[in-house]
XYZ file of C-alpha atoms in Angstrom:
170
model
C 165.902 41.770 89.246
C 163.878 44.494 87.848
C 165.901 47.817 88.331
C 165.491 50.509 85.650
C 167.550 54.078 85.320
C 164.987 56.155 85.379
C 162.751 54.433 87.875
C 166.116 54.543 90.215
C 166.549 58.080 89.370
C 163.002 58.865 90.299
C 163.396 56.713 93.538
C 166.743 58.437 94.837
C 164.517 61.891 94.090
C 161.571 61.288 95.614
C 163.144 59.352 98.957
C 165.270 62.052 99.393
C 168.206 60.589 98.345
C 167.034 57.474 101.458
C 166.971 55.280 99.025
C 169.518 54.485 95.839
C 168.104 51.481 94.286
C 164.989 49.549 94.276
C 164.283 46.130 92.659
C 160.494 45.321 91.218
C 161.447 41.064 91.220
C 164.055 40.137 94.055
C 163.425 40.549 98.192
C 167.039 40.136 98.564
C 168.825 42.947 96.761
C 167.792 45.932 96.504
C 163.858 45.116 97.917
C 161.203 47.362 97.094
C 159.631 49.691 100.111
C 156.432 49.654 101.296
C 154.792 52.206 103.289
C 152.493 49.682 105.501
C 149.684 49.395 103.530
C 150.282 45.816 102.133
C 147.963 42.849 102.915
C 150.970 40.225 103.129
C 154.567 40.577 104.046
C 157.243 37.497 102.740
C 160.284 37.084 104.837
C 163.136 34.724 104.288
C 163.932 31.289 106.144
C 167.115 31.524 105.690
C 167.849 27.673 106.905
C 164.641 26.579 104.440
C 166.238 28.342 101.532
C 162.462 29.427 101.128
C 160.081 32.325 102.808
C 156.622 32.318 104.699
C 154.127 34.708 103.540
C 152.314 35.851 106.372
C 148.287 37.889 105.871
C 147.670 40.968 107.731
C 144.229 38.809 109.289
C 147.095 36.327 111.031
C 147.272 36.946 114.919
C 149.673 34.761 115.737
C 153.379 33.960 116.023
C 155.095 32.845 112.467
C 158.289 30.917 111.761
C 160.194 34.054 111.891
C 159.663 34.638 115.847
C 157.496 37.707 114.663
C 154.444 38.281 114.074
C 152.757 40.603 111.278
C 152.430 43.596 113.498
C 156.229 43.297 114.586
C 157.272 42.587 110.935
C 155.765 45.494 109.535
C 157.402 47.820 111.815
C 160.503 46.056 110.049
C 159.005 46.103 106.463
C 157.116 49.691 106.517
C 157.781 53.007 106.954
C 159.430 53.369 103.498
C 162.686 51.628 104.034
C 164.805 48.663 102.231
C 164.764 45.412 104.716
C 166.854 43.126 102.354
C 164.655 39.698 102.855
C 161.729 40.932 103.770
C 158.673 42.682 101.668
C 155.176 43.946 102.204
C 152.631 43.109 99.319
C 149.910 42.141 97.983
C 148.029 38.893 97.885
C 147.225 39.176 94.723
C 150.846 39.560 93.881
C 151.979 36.134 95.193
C 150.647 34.997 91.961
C 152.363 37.217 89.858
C 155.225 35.633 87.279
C 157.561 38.445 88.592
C 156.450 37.770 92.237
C 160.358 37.368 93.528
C 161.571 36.142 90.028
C 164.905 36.915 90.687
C 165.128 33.839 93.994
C 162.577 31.660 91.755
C 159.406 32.822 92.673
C 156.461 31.258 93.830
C 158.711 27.915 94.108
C 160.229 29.448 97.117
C 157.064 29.313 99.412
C 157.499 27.039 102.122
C 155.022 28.426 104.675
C 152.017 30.222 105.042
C 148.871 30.684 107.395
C 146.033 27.775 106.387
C 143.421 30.827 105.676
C 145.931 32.452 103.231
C 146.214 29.285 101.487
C 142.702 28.578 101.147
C 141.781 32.019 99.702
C 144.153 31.734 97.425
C 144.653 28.195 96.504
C 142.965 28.386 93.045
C 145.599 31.232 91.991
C 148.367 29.552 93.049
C 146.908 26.187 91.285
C 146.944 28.161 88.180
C 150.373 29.568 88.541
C 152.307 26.438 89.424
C 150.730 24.805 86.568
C 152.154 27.198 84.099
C 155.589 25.983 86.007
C 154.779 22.174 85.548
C 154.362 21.390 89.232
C 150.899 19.807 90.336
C 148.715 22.154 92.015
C 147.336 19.626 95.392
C 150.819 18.126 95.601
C 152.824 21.595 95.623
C 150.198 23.706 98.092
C 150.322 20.625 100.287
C 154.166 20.639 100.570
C 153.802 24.027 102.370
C 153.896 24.358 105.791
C 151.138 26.304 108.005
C 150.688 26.919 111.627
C 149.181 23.341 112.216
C 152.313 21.372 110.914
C 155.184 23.582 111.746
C 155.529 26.795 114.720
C 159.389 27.274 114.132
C 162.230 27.872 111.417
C 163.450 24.424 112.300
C 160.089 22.689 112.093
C 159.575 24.277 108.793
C 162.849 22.810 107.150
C 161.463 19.238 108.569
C 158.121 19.424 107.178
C 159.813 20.395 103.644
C 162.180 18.077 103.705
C 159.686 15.015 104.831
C 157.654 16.336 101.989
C 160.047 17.112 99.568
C 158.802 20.474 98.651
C 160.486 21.803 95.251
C 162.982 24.735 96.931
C 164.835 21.901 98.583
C 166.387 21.417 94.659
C 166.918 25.144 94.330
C 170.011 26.918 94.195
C 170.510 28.948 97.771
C 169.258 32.532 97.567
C 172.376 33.883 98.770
């Protein structure tokens, strides 16, 4: 999950003692903080097994029932939200991009511009997994197939995206 000593130790110090533990690869246990400044936030589905990603540019109302400026008042500020985190979009692409739920196989929504800026990374990534590129970024939901939670899980089961064979994430 990517917890260290002496990064914890430094953690506990500098937080003021606010924070214990912090984990570099899971969104579940342990999260990492963020202090607002992140272009993306990820947040769980719980009923999906999966998480949208949502961009900072997204106006409008996500799967969640939040939108970004709601979520990160929930993500920022320096504090652990277990299944949510603010980040990057670079880092959706990262191998240790929530390795410790499966990574980027856990996508199941995201905003149609998101996906087009970063299609060609994410093409690259799920090919290092064996998946095929078209097939797995058009198995994720955006705001033109699914609004809701519940029309999320649909549109992933209809399409048989790959986190419907995953083990729960908790």
């Amino acid at each position: 999950i990517g917890q260290w000593d002496k990064v914890n130790a430094f953690v506990i110090k500098t937080s003021g003692g606010n924070v214990e533990r912090m984990s570099q690869y899971s969104m579940i246990t342990d999260p990492m903080t963020s202090c607002g400044c992140f272009e993306c936030i990820a947040a769980v589905l719980p009923s999906t097994g999966g998480i949208m990603i949502v961009n900072r540019e997204f106006p409008e109302m996500t799967p969640c029932g939040m939108k970004f400026s709601t979520l990160a008042g929930t993500v920022g500020g320096g504090q652990q939200t277990p299944g949510f985190i603010g980040h990057s979009k670079h880092y959706i692409n990262s191998r240790k991009f929530i390795a410790a739920e499966g990574g980027i196989k856990r996508i199941v929504w995201m905003p149609t511009m998101l996906k087009e800026e970063i299609k060609d990374a994410i093409a690259e990534r799920v090919k290092e997994i064996g998946l095929t590129p078209e097939e797995f970024l058009a198995k994720i939901a955006d705001e033109t197939s699914a609004a809701t939670e519940e029309e999320v899980l649909e549109f992933i089961t209809k399409n048989e995206h790959p986190v419907t064979t995953l083990e729960p994430m908790f």
